[in-house]
Structure formats: structure tokens, C-alpha cells
Amino acid sequence: MLRLAADEDDRSRPIRCAWSVLSATMSPIKSSAGISVQPHEILGAPSRFDYIVVIGGLLENIEELPLEYIAFLKRAAARGIPLIGLCTGGFILHRAGLMNGYRCCVSWFHHDDFLSQFEGIVPVSDRIFVIDRDRLTCSGGASAAHLAAWLVERHIGRAAKLKSLHIMMIDEEQDSDNPQPVIPTEFSTRDPLVKKALNLMQQTIESPLKIERLAERLKVGRRKLERSFQEHLRVSPAEANRVIRLTQVRFLLENSPYSITKIASDTGFSDISHLIKTFRDYYGTTPEAYRHPAPAPAAPPDSSI
């Protein structure tokens, strides 16, 4: 986004904006994809930048972050330089103590990881990015482009933003209120409230929320939530929640070695009997029979002459 917005056409000259890859040393940095990135310069004084962007990585590597980076980020925060956390970059900012009192956007994929690491802090996992004063965080993936587009419009202009999105083949601009894409299910909707509700259902599969609590978390009344589901999906929120959990059960049966008992526990069913009955009512077979279907009967011998 920055490259496309920085110059006319597609010539990559950093005229309207510029960026630099920083490191504590000038040694190449190996990404989680195995690609080595050569830093442009050492950390130095953060005051020479308008923003400091922290690129997230694998969670186990975040715990090993050298103290030089934490000190650099704290110097930047003390000087009022806005800090940006991309994907698990928000974890790094929290570990550095720089997100206290701020909302932090976290991907639904890392929602439970965040809760386990930062007790008492609930991340924002129903939006693609969050701007809270001088802290900007996003859920990763395509949301990084939309957060960058927000910055481009703010500092360069809307025309540069739309041009960059168009060249990147992103058809629709999205702001911070857009919900994160949910795990693929049988449900598809463009309604933001229903999308956020589906997302929250997926985040709480292990301990499903009652509909009243779901509406409370979404800051709407139960009746409004139910009307929205009926209008856009033709099902109730409770039925949608049930289907999402059964879809996850089916996925685990196909792709994991977990026992039926553990799958029942991991998908919010009170016990294995409850799971078996609900699964059979919906799919017409038991979880065990679905996982190990009976072999098809052998074809009769050809009696033709």
C-alpha cells in the first residue's frame, strides 16, 4: 500500500512516503516463512519516524524478543510516536507494557492465545483493525492493507488510497468497523452485526454464549439480534450457533485424532450423548459412523454371458 501510494503510476519511488526496516543489528532477519530480510538501518532514535510498526511473528518467538527492541518501543511511546502492531505485533506491544488502557485488535485465530497470556484483558476480535489514539493494531492478513489504506488517506489523500487498493485488486475499501472474516461455514452474509455475531460464536465454540449474553457482548438487544438473523440468514442465532459447532465437530472428525469425548468437550456439548444425538439429528448418522463409514457392499458378480 505504501509503495503504491508513494509515487505516480507504479514506479516505486518513495516520494510521498518512505519506510525503513529496522533491527538491533544489521544482520538479516529470518521470517517465519524462512525468507531473510535485510535491515536498512539500526534502531537508533525513534523520533525520526512518524510511526513505528511492529511486525508480528510466531508466538513462541515473541517471547524471545531482545530487550533492545522493547527499550526502543518504550522510547518511541515516551515521545508520543504512534505505535502500530500488525497481527501478533499487538502481543509484543502488550508484553512491553505499551497497551495498558488501549484497545488491541487480535485475529480470531489468536483470540484464545491472547486471553491465556494477558489475564483480564479482552482483545477486539470482531474488527479488522482498531485505532485507539496513538495505538493502531490489526488482525493481520488483508487487514494490514486496509489499515495502511487508512494511513494513506489520512496523510496523502483519498485518491492515492483508492488507486493503491485498485492496483492490489482489493475491490472494496474497509474501515475499522468492518468485521473480521469468519471461519467458513454454511452461512454467508454481508450484514456487519450478523458477521460479528457469527465470529463471536466461533470464538466461543468451547463455551457457547447464551443468546442474551451474545447480544450483550455485541451491545444490541436480543430482539434486534434475532430479527437480523432471521432477515439475513433465515435462522435463529441459537440455530446458527448449533450449526457452527456441528461444522467444527465434523471438521475435527475428518482432520484430528481426537476422541469423540474430547471433540464433544472442545465444541461445547455437555457430554458425548448430547453430541451424538445432536449430530445424528442434523447429519443423519453418528459421529463414530461418520468418522468410520461402513464399506460399500461389493457389487454382485457379472452374470452376463
PDB file of N, CA and C in Angstrom, residues 75-137:
ATOM      1  N   ARG A  75      10.931   4.107  24.210  1.00  0.00           N
ATOM      2  CA  ARG A  75      11.403   5.465  23.890  1.00  0.00           C
ATOM      3  C   ARG A  75      10.455   6.136  22.890  1.00  0.00           C
ATOM      4  N   ALA A  76      10.007   5.355  21.921  1.00  0.00           N
ATOM      5  CA  ALA A  76       9.076   5.903  20.933  1.00  0.00           C
ATOM      6  C   ALA A  76       7.772   6.327  21.603  1.00  0.00           C
ATOM      7  N   ALA A  77       7.243   5.473  22.490  1.00  0.00           N
ATOM      8  CA  ALA A  77       5.992   5.802  23.176  1.00  0.00           C
ATOM      9  C   ALA A  77       6.154   7.038  24.047  1.00  0.00           C
ATOM     10  N   ALA A  78       7.296   7.164  24.717  1.00  0.00           N
ATOM     11  CA  ALA A  78       7.534   8.323  25.576  1.00  0.00           C
ATOM     12  C   ALA A  78       7.555   9.623  24.786  1.00  0.00           C
ATOM     13  N   ARG A  79       7.927   9.538  23.503  1.00  0.00           N
ATOM     14  CA  ARG A  79       7.961  10.729  22.647  1.00  0.00           C
ATOM     15  C   ARG A  79       6.651  10.932  21.888  1.00  0.00           C
ATOM     16  N   GLY A  80       5.666  10.107  22.177  1.00  0.00           N
ATOM     17  CA  GLY A  80       4.357  10.272  21.554  1.00  0.00           C
ATOM     18  C   GLY A  80       4.265   9.797  20.123  1.00  0.00           C
ATOM     19  N   ILE A  81       5.198   8.957  19.691  1.00  0.00           N
ATOM     20  CA  ILE A  81       5.152   8.435  18.326  1.00  0.00           C
ATOM     21  C   ILE A  81       4.139   7.296  18.270  1.00  0.00           C
ATOM     22  N   PRO A  82       3.168   7.345  17.383  1.00  0.00           N
ATOM     23  CA  PRO A  82       2.174   6.269  17.303  1.00  0.00           C
ATOM     24  C   PRO A  82       2.830   4.928  17.009  1.00  0.00           C
ATOM     25  N   LEU A  83       2.345   3.904  17.692  1.00  0.00           N
ATOM     26  CA  LEU A  83       2.859   2.546  17.521  1.00  0.00           C
ATOM     27  C   LEU A  83       1.797   1.690  16.838  1.00  0.00           C
ATOM     28  N   ILE A  84       2.243   0.894  15.869  1.00  0.00           N
ATOM     29  CA  ILE A  84       1.343   0.035  15.092  1.00  0.00           C
ATOM     30  C   ILE A  84       1.741  -1.418  15.318  1.00  0.00           C
ATOM     31  N   GLY A  85       0.760  -2.236  15.661  1.00  0.00           N
ATOM     32  CA  GLY A  85       1.001  -3.671  15.813  1.00  0.00           C
ATOM     33  C   GLY A  85       0.295  -4.436  14.707  1.00  0.00           C
ATOM     34  N   LEU A  86       1.054  -5.111  13.851  1.00  0.00           N
ATOM     35  CA  LEU A  86       0.474  -5.923  12.780  1.00  0.00           C
ATOM     36  C   LEU A  86       0.374  -7.363  13.251  1.00  0.00           C
ATOM     37  N   CYS A  87      -0.828  -7.923  13.210  1.00  0.00           N
ATOM     38  CA  CYS A  87      -1.081  -9.291  13.635  1.00  0.00           C
ATOM     39  C   CYS A  87      -0.583  -9.484  15.070  1.00  0.00           C
ATOM     40  N   THR A  88       0.339 -10.403  15.312  1.00  0.00           N
ATOM     41  CA  THR A  88       0.808 -10.633  16.672  1.00  0.00           C
ATOM     42  C   THR A  88       1.764  -9.540  17.150  1.00  0.00           C
ATOM     43  N   GLY A  89       1.965  -8.510  16.354  1.00  0.00           N
ATOM     44  CA  GLY A  89       2.699  -7.337  16.836  1.00  0.00           C
ATOM     45  C   GLY A  89       2.015  -6.719  18.043  1.00  0.00           C
ATOM     46  N   GLY A  90       0.673  -6.879  18.130  1.00  0.00           N
ATOM     47  CA  GLY A  90      -0.046  -6.391  19.298  1.00  0.00           C
ATOM     48  C   GLY A  90       0.376  -7.113  20.569  1.00  0.00           C
ATOM     49  N   PHE A  91       0.723  -8.405  20.451  1.00  0.00           N
ATOM     50  CA  PHE A  91       1.223  -9.152  21.597  1.00  0.00           C
ATOM     51  C   PHE A  91       2.530  -8.528  22.101  1.00  0.00           C
ATOM     52  N   ILE A  92       3.401  -8.164  21.149  1.00  0.00           N
ATOM     53  CA  ILE A  92       4.688  -7.571  21.517  1.00  0.00           C
ATOM     54  C   ILE A  92       4.478  -6.260  22.256  1.00  0.00           C
ATOM     55  N   LEU A  93       3.569  -5.429  21.746  1.00  0.00           N
ATOM     56  CA  LEU A  93       3.295  -4.150  22.407  1.00  0.00           C
ATOM     57  C   LEU A  93       2.740  -4.375  23.814  1.00  0.00           C
ATOM     58  N   HIS A  94       1.885  -5.379  23.968  1.00  0.00           N
ATOM     59  CA  HIS A  94       1.355  -5.678  25.308  1.00  0.00           C
ATOM     60  C   HIS A  94       2.456  -6.170  26.226  1.00  0.00           C
ATOM     61  N   ARG A  95       3.321  -7.045  25.717  1.00  0.00           N
ATOM     62  CA  ARG A  95       4.415  -7.557  26.547  1.00  0.00           C
ATOM     63  C   ARG A  95       5.336  -6.426  27.000  1.00  0.00           C
ATOM     64  N   ALA A  96       5.446  -5.400  26.177  1.00  0.00           N
ATOM     65  CA  ALA A  96       6.290  -4.253  26.519  1.00  0.00           C
ATOM     66  C   ALA A  96       5.586  -3.289  27.467  1.00  0.00           C
ATOM     67  N   GLY A  97       4.324  -3.584  27.814  1.00  0.00           N
ATOM     68  CA  GLY A  97       3.572  -2.707  28.707  1.00  0.00           C
ATOM     69  C   GLY A  97       3.078  -1.446  28.036  1.00  0.00           C
ATOM     70  N   LEU A  98       2.946  -1.482  26.703  1.00  0.00           N
ATOM     71  CA  LEU A  98       2.610  -0.261  25.958  1.00  0.00           C
ATOM     72  C   LEU A  98       1.169  -0.240  25.474  1.00  0.00           C
ATOM     73  N   MET A  99       0.345  -1.203  25.916  1.00  0.00           N
ATOM     74  CA  MET A  99      -1.058  -1.219  25.516  1.00  0.00           C
ATOM     75  C   MET A  99      -1.994  -1.072  26.712  1.00  0.00           C
ATOM     76  N   ASN A 100      -1.461  -0.751  27.877  1.00  0.00           N
ATOM     77  CA  ASN A 100      -2.297  -0.594  29.059  1.00  0.00           C
ATOM     78  C   ASN A 100      -3.275   0.567  28.853  1.00  0.00           C
ATOM     79  N   GLY A 101      -4.564   0.270  28.974  1.00  0.00           N
ATOM     80  CA  GLY A 101      -5.576   1.301  28.770  1.00  0.00           C
ATOM     81  C   GLY A 101      -5.981   1.488  27.328  1.00  0.00           C
ATOM     82  N   TYR A 102      -5.389   0.707  26.420  1.00  0.00           N
ATOM     83  CA  TYR A 102      -5.722   0.780  24.987  1.00  0.00           C
ATOM     84  C   TYR A 102      -6.473  -0.474  24.567  1.00  0.00           C
ATOM     85  N   ARG A 103      -7.323  -0.323  23.566  1.00  0.00           N
ATOM     86  CA  ARG A 103      -7.931  -1.493  22.943  1.00  0.00           C
ATOM     87  C   ARG A 103      -6.937  -2.093  21.946  1.00  0.00           C
ATOM     88  N   CYS A 104      -6.935  -3.409  21.864  1.00  0.00           N
ATOM     89  CA  CYS A 104      -5.976  -4.104  20.984  1.00  0.00           C
ATOM     90  C   CYS A 104      -6.727  -5.061  20.077  1.00  0.00           C
ATOM     91  N   CYS A 105      -6.519  -4.935  18.780  1.00  0.00           N
ATOM     92  CA  CYS A 105      -7.147  -5.822  17.804  1.00  0.00           C
ATOM     93  C   CYS A 105      -6.310  -7.094  17.658  1.00  0.00           C
ATOM     94  N   VAL A 106      -6.981  -8.228  17.740  1.00  0.00           N
ATOM     95  CA  VAL A 106      -6.322  -9.526  17.619  1.00  0.00           C
ATOM     96  C   VAL A 106      -7.171 -10.398  16.706  1.00  0.00           C
ATOM     97  N   SER A 107      -6.536 -11.158  15.867  1.00  0.00           N
ATOM     98  CA  SER A 107      -7.251 -12.080  14.990  1.00  0.00           C
ATOM     99  C   SER A 107      -8.041 -13.085  15.820  1.00  0.00           C
ATOM    100  N   TRP A 108      -9.202 -13.485  15.302  1.00  0.00           N
ATOM    101  CA  TRP A 108      -9.977 -14.534  15.971  1.00  0.00           C
ATOM    102  C   TRP A 108      -9.126 -15.784  16.167  1.00  0.00           C
ATOM    103  N   PHE A 109      -8.163 -15.987  15.253  1.00  0.00           N
ATOM    104  CA  PHE A 109      -7.322 -17.179  15.316  1.00  0.00           C
ATOM    105  C   PHE A 109      -6.454 -17.180  16.572  1.00  0.00           C
ATOM    106  N   HIS A 110      -6.050 -15.972  17.034  1.00  0.00           N
ATOM    107  CA  HIS A 110      -5.176 -15.847  18.198  1.00  0.00           C
ATOM    108  C   HIS A 110      -5.923 -15.344  19.431  1.00  0.00           C
ATOM    109  N   HIS A 111      -7.255 -15.311  19.355  1.00  0.00           N
ATOM    110  CA  HIS A 111      -8.047 -14.761  20.462  1.00  0.00           C
ATOM    111  C   HIS A 111      -7.762 -15.489  21.771  1.00  0.00           C
ATOM    112  N   ASP A 112      -7.834 -16.819  21.760  1.00  0.00           N
ATOM    113  CA  ASP A 112      -7.612 -17.587  22.981  1.00  0.00           C
ATOM    114  C   ASP A 112      -6.169 -17.487  23.457  1.00  0.00           C
ATOM    115  N   ASP A 113      -5.210 -17.412  22.525  1.00  0.00           N
ATOM    116  CA  ASP A 113      -3.802 -17.235  22.902  1.00  0.00           C
ATOM    117  C   ASP A 113      -3.618 -15.936  23.676  1.00  0.00           C
ATOM    118  N   PHE A 114      -4.301 -14.897  23.217  1.00  0.00           N
ATOM    119  CA  PHE A 114      -4.185 -13.596  23.878  1.00  0.00           C
ATOM    120  C   PHE A 114      -4.758 -13.673  25.294  1.00  0.00           C
ATOM    121  N   LEU A 115      -5.932 -14.295  25.434  1.00  0.00           N
ATOM    122  CA  LEU A 115      -6.564 -14.390  26.750  1.00  0.00           C
ATOM    123  C   LEU A 115      -5.688 -15.177  27.723  1.00  0.00           C
ATOM    124  N   SER A 116      -5.001 -16.202  27.220  1.00  0.00           N
ATOM    125  CA  SER A 116      -4.167 -17.014  28.106  1.00  0.00           C
ATOM    126  C   SER A 116      -2.898 -16.278  28.533  1.00  0.00           C
ATOM    127  N   GLN A 117      -2.440 -15.333  27.709  1.00  0.00           N
ATOM    128  CA  GLN A 117      -1.198 -14.624  28.024  1.00  0.00           C
ATOM    129  C   GLN A 117      -1.427 -13.344  28.807  1.00  0.00           C
ATOM    130  N   PHE A 118      -2.575 -12.709  28.615  1.00  0.00           N
ATOM    131  CA  PHE A 118      -2.823 -11.415  29.246  1.00  0.00           C
ATOM    132  C   PHE A 118      -4.136 -11.489  30.027  1.00  0.00           C
ATOM    133  N   GLU A 119      -4.042 -11.922  31.241  1.00  0.00           N
ATOM    134  CA  GLU A 119      -5.226 -12.158  32.061  1.00  0.00           C
ATOM    135  C   GLU A 119      -5.963 -10.845  32.341  1.00  0.00           C
ATOM    136  N   GLY A 120      -7.276 -10.897  32.190  1.00  0.00           N
ATOM    137  CA  GLY A 120      -8.094  -9.728  32.500  1.00  0.00           C
ATOM    138  C   GLY A 120      -8.215  -8.719  31.379  1.00  0.00           C
ATOM    139  N   ILE A 121      -7.572  -8.976  30.235  1.00  0.00           N
ATOM    140  CA  ILE A 121      -7.635  -8.064  29.094  1.00  0.00           C
ATOM    141  C   ILE A 121      -8.352  -8.766  27.956  1.00  0.00           C
ATOM    142  N   VAL A 122      -9.454  -8.194  27.490  1.00  0.00           N
ATOM    143  CA  VAL A 122     -10.223  -8.800  26.408  1.00  0.00           C
ATOM    144  C   VAL A 122      -9.873  -8.095  25.097  1.00  0.00           C
ATOM    145  N   PRO A 123      -9.303  -8.807  24.126  1.00  0.00           N
ATOM    146  CA  PRO A 123      -8.933  -8.168  22.859  1.00  0.00           C
ATOM    147  C   PRO A 123     -10.157  -7.926  21.987  1.00  0.00           C
ATOM    148  N   VAL A 124      -9.982  -7.084  20.986  1.00  0.00           N
ATOM    149  CA  VAL A 124     -11.027  -6.838  19.994  1.00  0.00           C
ATOM    150  C   VAL A 124     -10.806  -7.821  18.857  1.00  0.00           C
ATOM    151  N   SER A 125     -11.693  -8.802  18.719  1.00  0.00           N
ATOM    152  CA  SER A 125     -11.536  -9.818  17.685  1.00  0.00           C
ATOM    153  C   SER A 125     -12.710  -9.840  16.719  1.00  0.00           C
ATOM    154  N   ASP A 126     -13.483  -8.756  16.717  1.00  0.00           N
ATOM    155  CA  ASP A 126     -14.605  -8.695  15.778  1.00  0.00           C
ATOM    156  C   ASP A 126     -14.448  -7.542  14.790  1.00  0.00           C
ATOM    157  N   ARG A 127     -13.244  -6.947  14.718  1.00  0.00           N
ATOM    158  CA  ARG A 127     -12.959  -5.874  13.759  1.00  0.00           C
ATOM    159  C   ARG A 127     -11.629  -6.147  13.084  1.00  0.00           C
ATOM    160  N   ILE A 128     -11.479  -5.609  11.865  1.00  0.00           N
ATOM    161  CA  ILE A 128     -10.244  -5.893  11.140  1.00  0.00           C
ATOM    162  C   ILE A 128      -9.074  -5.057  11.648  1.00  0.00           C
ATOM    163  N   PHE A 129      -9.343  -3.849  12.137  1.00  0.00           N
ATOM    164  CA  PHE A 129      -8.282  -3.084  12.804  1.00  0.00           C
ATOM    165  C   PHE A 129      -8.912  -2.110  13.785  1.00  0.00           C
ATOM    166  N   VAL A 130      -8.080  -1.646  14.724  1.00  0.00           N
ATOM    167  CA  VAL A 130      -8.536  -0.731  15.774  1.00  0.00           C
ATOM    168  C   VAL A 130      -7.567   0.429  15.866  1.00  0.00           C
ATOM    169  N   ILE A 131      -8.115   1.638  15.896  1.00  0.00           N
ATOM    170  CA  ILE A 131      -7.309   2.834  16.096  1.00  0.00           C
ATOM    171  C   ILE A 131      -7.736   3.441  17.432  1.00  0.00           C
ATOM    172  N   ASP A 132      -6.870   3.381  18.408  1.00  0.00           N
ATOM    173  CA  ASP A 132      -7.154   3.923  19.728  1.00  0.00           C
ATOM    174  C   ASP A 132      -6.069   4.934  20.070  1.00  0.00           C
ATOM    175  N   ARG A 133      -6.364   6.188  19.742  1.00  0.00           N
ATOM    176  CA  ARG A 133      -5.410   7.290  19.943  1.00  0.00           C
ATOM    177  C   ARG A 133      -4.094   7.003  19.212  1.00  0.00           C
ATOM    178  N   ASP A 134      -2.996   6.830  19.935  1.00  0.00           N
ATOM    179  CA  ASP A 134      -1.712   6.612  19.254  1.00  0.00           C
ATOM    180  C   ASP A 134      -1.277   5.148  19.275  1.00  0.00           C
ATOM    181  N   ARG A 135      -2.272   4.253  19.317  1.00  0.00           N
ATOM    182  CA  ARG A 135      -2.002   2.828  19.160  1.00  0.00           C
ATOM    183  C   ARG A 135      -2.912   2.298  18.053  1.00  0.00           C
ATOM    184  N   LEU A 136      -2.309   1.677  17.061  1.00  0.00           N
ATOM    185  CA  LEU A 136      -3.045   1.123  15.926  1.00  0.00           C
ATOM    186  C   LEU A 136      -2.704  -0.353  15.828  1.00  0.00           C
ATOM    187  N   THR A 137      -3.717  -1.208  15.844  1.00  0.00           N
ATOM    188  CA  THR A 137      -3.478  -2.648  15.778  1.00  0.00           C
ATOM    189  C   THR A 137      -4.421  -3.259  14.752  1.00  0.00           C
TER     190      THR A 137
END
